[in-house]
PDB file of C-alpha atoms in Angstrom:
ATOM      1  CA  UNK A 165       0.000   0.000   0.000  1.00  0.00           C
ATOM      2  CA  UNK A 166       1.393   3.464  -1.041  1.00  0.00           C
ATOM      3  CA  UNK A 167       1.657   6.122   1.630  1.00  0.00           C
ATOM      4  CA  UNK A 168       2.641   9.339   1.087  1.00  0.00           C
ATOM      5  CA  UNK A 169       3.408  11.887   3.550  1.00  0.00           C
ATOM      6  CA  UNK A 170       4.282  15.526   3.429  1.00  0.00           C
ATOM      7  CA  UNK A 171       5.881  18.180   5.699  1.00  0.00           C
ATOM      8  CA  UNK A 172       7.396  21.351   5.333  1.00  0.00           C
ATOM      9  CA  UNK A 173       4.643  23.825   4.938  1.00  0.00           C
ATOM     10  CA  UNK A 174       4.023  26.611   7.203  1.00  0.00           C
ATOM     11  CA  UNK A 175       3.933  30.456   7.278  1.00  0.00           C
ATOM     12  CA  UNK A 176       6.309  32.835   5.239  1.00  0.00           C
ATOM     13  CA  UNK A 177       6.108  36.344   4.448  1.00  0.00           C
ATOM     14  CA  UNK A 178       5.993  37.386   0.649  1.00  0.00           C
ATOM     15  CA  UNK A 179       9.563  36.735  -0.734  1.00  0.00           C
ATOM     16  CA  UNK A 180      10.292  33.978   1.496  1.00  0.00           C
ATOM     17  CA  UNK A 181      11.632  30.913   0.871  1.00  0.00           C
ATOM     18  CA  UNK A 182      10.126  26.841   2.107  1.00  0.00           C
ATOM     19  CA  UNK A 183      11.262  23.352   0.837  1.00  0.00           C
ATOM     20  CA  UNK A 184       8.259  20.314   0.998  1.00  0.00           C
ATOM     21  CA  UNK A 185       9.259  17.182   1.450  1.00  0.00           C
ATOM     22  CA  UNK A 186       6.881  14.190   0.940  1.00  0.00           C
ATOM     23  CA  UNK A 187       8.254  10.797   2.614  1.00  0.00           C
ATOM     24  CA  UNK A 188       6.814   7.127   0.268  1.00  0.00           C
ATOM     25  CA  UNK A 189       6.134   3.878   1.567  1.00  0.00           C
ATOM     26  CA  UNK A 190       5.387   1.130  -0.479  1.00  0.00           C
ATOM     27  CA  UNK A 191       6.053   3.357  -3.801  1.00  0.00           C
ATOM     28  CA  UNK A 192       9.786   3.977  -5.475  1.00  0.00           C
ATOM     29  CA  UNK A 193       9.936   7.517  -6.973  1.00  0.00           C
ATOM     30  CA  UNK A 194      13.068   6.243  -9.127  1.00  0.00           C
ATOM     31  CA  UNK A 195      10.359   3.874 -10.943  1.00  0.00           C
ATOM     32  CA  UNK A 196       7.675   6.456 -11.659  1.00  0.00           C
ATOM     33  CA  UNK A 197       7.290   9.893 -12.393  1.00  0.00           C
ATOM     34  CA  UNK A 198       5.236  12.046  -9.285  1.00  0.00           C
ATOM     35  CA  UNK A 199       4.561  15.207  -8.517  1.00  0.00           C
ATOM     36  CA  UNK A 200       3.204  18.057  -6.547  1.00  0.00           C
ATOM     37  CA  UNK A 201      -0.388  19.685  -6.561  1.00  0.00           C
ATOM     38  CA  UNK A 202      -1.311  22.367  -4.633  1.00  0.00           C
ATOM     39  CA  UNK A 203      -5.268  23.457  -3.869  1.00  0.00           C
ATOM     40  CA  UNK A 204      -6.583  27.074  -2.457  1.00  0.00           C
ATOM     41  CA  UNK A 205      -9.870  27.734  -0.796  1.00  0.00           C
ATOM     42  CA  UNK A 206     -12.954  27.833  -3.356  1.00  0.00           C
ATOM     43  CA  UNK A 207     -10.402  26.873  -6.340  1.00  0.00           C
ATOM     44  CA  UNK A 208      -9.896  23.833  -8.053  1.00  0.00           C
ATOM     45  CA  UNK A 209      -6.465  21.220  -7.213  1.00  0.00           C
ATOM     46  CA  UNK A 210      -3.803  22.467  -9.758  1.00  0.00           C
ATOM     47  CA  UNK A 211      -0.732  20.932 -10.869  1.00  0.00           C
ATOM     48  CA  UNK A 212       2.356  22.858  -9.358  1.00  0.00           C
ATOM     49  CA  UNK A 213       5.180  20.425 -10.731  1.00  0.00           C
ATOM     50  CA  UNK A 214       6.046  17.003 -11.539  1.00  0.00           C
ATOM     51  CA  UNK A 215       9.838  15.124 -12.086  1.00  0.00           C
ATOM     52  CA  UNK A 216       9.673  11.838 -14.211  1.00  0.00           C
ATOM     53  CA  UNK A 217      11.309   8.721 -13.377  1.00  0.00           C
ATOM     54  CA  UNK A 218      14.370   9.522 -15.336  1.00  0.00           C
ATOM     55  CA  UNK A 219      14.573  13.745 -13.807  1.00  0.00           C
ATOM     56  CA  UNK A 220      12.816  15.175 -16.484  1.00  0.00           C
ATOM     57  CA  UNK A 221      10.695  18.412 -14.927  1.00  0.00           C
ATOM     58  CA  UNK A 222       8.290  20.076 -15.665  1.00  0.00           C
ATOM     59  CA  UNK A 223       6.078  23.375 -13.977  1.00  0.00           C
ATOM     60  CA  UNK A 224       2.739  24.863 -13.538  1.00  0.00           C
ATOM     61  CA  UNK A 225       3.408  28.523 -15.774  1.00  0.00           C
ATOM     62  CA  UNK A 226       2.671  30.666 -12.335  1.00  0.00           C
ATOM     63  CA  UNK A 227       5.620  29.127 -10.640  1.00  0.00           C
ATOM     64  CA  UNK A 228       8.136  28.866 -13.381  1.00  0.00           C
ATOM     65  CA  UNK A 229      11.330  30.094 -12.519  1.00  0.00           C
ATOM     66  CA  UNK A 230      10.403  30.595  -8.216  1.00  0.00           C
ATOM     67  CA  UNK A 231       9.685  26.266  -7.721  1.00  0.00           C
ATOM     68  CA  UNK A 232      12.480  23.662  -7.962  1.00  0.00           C
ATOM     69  CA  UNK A 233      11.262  19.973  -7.877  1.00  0.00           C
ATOM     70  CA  UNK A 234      13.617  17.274  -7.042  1.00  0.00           C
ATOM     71  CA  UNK A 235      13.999  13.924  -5.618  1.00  0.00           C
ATOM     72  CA  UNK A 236      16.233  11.508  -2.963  1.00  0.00           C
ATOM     73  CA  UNK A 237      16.399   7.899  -4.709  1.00  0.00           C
ATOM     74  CA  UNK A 238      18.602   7.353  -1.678  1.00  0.00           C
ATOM     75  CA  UNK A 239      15.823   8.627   0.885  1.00  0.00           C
ATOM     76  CA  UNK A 240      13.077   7.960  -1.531  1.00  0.00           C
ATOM     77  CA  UNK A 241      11.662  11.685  -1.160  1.00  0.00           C
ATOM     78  CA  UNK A 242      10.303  14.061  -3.045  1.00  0.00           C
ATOM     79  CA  UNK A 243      10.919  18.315  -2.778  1.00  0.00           C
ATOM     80  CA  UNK A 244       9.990  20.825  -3.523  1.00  0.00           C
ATOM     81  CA  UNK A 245      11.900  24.164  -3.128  1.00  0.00           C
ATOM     82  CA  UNK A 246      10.098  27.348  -3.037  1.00  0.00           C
ATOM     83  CA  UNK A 247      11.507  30.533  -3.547  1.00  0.00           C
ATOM     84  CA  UNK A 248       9.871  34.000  -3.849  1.00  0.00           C
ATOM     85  CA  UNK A 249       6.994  33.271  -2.414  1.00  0.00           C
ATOM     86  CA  UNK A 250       3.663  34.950  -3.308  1.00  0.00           C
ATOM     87  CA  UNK A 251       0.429  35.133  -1.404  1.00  0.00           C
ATOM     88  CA  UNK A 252      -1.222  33.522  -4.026  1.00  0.00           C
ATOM     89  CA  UNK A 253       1.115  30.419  -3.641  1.00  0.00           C
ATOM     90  CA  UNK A 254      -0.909  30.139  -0.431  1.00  0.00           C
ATOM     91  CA  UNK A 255      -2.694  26.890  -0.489  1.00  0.00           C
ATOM     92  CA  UNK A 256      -2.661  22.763   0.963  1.00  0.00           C
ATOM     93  CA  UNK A 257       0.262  21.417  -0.878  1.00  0.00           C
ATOM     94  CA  UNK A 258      -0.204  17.677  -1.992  1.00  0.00           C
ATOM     95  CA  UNK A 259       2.531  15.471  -2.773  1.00  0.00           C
ATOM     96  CA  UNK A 260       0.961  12.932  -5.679  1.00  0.00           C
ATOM     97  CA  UNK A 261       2.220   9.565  -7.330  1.00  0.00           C
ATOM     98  CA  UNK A 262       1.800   8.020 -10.691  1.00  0.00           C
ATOM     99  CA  UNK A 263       2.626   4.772 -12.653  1.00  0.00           C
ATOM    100  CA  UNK A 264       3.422   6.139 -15.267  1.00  0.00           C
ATOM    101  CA  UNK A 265       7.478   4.941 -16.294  1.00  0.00           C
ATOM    102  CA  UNK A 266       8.160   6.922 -18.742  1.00  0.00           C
ATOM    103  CA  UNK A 267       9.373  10.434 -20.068  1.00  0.00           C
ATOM    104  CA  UNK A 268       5.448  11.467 -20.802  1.00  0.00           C
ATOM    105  CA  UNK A 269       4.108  12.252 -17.912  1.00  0.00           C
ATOM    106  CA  UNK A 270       1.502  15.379 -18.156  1.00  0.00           C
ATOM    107  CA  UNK A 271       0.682  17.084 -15.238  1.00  0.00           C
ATOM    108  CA  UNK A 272      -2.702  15.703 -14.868  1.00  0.00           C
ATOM    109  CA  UNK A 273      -4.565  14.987 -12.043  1.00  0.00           C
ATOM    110  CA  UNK A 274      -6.086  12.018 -13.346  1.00  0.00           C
ATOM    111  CA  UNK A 275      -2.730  10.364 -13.751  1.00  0.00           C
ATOM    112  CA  UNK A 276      -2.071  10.932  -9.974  1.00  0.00           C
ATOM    113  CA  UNK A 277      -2.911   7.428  -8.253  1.00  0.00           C
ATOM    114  CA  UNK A 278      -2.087   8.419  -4.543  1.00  0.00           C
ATOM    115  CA  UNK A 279      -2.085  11.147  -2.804  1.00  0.00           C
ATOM    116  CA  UNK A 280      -0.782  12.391   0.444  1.00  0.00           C
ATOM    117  CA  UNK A 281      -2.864  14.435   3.380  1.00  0.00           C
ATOM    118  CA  UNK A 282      -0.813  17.746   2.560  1.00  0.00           C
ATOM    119  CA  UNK A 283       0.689  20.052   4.034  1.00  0.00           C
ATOM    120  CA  UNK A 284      -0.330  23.361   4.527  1.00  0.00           C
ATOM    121  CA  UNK A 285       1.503  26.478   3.015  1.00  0.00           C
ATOM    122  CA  UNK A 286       0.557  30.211   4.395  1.00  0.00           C
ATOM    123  CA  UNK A 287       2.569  33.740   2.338  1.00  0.00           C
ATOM    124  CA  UNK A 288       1.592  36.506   4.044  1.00  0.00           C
ATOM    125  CA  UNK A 289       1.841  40.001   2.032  1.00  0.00           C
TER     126      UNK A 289
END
């Protein structure tokens, strides 16, 4: 059974700087590609980034250039490093995995098998 758990969130002023980490059980993030999602009050879950089995990344267009996903194969965690932080980055952060193997891996919900509780991330402006 996958389990998926995140930590890192908390409260930053605008500019700031946090790094997610999401912790697997019974799931290999060198296998698969995964991801992170974020979701704010009243809005629908949206992609944030994903890294494929092989490194490959890709971003959500409003945090191009601010969010840095990577992974641990040694640790088997995910990150994800944000920088210049917003106020509307604020949202639960959600830490996702696929089976997907290969390089194609759109940032989709519906590819996103399991998910983690999240973890909650506040900017302050």
């Amino acid at each position: 059974q996958v389990q998926l758990v995140e930590s890192g969130g908390g409260s930053v002023q605008a500019g700031g700087s946090l790094r997610l980490s999401c912790a697997a059980s019974g799931y290999t993030f060198s296998t698969y590609c995964a991801g992170w999602f974020r979701q704010a009050p009243g809005k629908e879950r949206e992609g944030v980034a994903r890294i494929s089995r092989d490194g490959i990344t890709r971003y959500g267009d409003s945090v191009k250039g601010r969010f840095t996903i990577s992974k641990d194969s040694a640790k088997n965690t995910l990150y994800l490093e944000m920088n210049s932080l917003k106020a509307e980055d604020t949202a639960m952060y959600y830490c996702a995995a696929t089976r997907l193997g290969g390089a194609y891996c759109p940032l989709v919900l519906g590819n996103y098998k399991d998910w983690g509780q999240g973890t909650q991330v506040t900017v302050s402006s």
